[in-house]
XYZ file of C-alpha atoms in Angstrom:
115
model
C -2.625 -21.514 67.538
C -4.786 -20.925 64.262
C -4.733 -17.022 62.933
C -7.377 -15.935 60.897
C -6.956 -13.266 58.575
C -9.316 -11.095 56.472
C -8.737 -9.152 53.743
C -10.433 -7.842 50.620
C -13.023 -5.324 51.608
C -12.876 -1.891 50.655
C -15.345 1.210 49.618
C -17.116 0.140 46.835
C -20.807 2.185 45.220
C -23.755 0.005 45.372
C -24.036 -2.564 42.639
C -20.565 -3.158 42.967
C -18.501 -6.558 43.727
C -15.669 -7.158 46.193
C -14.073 -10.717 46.786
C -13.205 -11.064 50.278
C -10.495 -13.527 51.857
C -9.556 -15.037 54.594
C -6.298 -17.208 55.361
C -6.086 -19.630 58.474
C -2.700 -19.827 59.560
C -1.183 -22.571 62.083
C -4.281 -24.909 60.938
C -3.401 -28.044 60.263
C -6.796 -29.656 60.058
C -8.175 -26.623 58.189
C -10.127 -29.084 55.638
C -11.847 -30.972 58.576
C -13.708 -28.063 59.420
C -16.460 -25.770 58.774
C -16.172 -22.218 58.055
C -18.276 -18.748 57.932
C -18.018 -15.826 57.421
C -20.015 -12.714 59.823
C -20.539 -9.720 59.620
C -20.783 -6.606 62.257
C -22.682 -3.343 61.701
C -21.904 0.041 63.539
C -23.855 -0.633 66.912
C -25.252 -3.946 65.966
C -24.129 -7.683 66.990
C -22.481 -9.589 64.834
C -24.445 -12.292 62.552
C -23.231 -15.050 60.540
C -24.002 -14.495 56.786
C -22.451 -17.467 54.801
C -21.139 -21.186 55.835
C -19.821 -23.664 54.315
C -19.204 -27.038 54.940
C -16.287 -29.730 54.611
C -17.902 -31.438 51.651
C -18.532 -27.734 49.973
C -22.111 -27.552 50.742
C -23.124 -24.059 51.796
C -25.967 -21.887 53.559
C -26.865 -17.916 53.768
C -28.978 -15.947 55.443
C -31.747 -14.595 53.772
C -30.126 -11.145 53.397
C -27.580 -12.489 51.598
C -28.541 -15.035 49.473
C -28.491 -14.983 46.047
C -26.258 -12.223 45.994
C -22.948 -13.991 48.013
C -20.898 -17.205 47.318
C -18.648 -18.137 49.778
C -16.374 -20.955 48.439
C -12.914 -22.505 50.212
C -9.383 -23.507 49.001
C -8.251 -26.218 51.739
C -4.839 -26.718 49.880
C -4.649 -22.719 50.868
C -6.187 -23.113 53.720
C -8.459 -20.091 52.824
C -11.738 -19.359 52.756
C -13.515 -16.410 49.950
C -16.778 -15.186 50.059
C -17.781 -13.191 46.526
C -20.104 -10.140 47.125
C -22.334 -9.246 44.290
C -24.692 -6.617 44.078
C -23.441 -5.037 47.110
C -26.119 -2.871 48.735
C -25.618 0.027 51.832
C -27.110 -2.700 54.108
C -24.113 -4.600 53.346
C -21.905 -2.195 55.145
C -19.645 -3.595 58.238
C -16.617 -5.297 59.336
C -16.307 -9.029 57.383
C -15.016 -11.583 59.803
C -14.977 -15.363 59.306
C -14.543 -18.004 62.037
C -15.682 -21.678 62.531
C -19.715 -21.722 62.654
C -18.879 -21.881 66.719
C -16.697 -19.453 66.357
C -13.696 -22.110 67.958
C -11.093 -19.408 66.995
C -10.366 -16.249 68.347
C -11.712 -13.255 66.317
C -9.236 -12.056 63.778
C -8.977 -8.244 62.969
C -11.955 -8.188 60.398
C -12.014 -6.345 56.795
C -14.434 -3.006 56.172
C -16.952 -3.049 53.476
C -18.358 0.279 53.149
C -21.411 0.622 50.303
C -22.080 3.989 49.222
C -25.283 4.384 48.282
């Protein structure tokens, strides 16, 4: 059974950076597939911000982009997504998942932007 786990996030003033990470365990097919990361806000569902593909290609949502780079390391069988120019918006729990969320929902890592 695949294990996601994220880590990385942290309290950070707006402007800042953090470099977020997340580590598939048990996958053995880890490069065959997709990944994402999402995002949940305090009383609001959680939204997929960043994917990328098996041949590297990637997509963000518009509140994102420009600012985030998610990238993967399939001999690590990790996935990163870089957060630049973090703003309060940005503030939730990071998770990442398959794009169809195939695994179960690992524990998530705070970002918290002070303004």
């Amino acid at each position: 059974q695949v294990q996601l786990v994220e880590s990385g996030g942290g309290l950070v003033q707006a402007g800042g950076s953090l470099r977020l990470s997340c580590a598939a365990s048990g996958s053995r097919f880890f490069r065959l597939y997709a990944m994402a990361w999402y995002r949940q806000a305090p009383g609001k569902q959680r939204e997929l911000v960043a994917a990328i593909s098996t041949g590297a290609s990637t997509n963000y949502s518009d509140s994102v982009k420009g600012r985030f780079t998610i990238s993967r390391d399939n001999a690590k069988n990790t996935v990163y997504l870089q957060m630049n120019s973090l703003k309060p918006e940005d503030t939730a729990v990071y998770y990442c998942n398959t794009p169809r969320a195939w695994y179960s929902w690992g524990q998530g890592t705070q970002v918290t932007v002070s303004s």
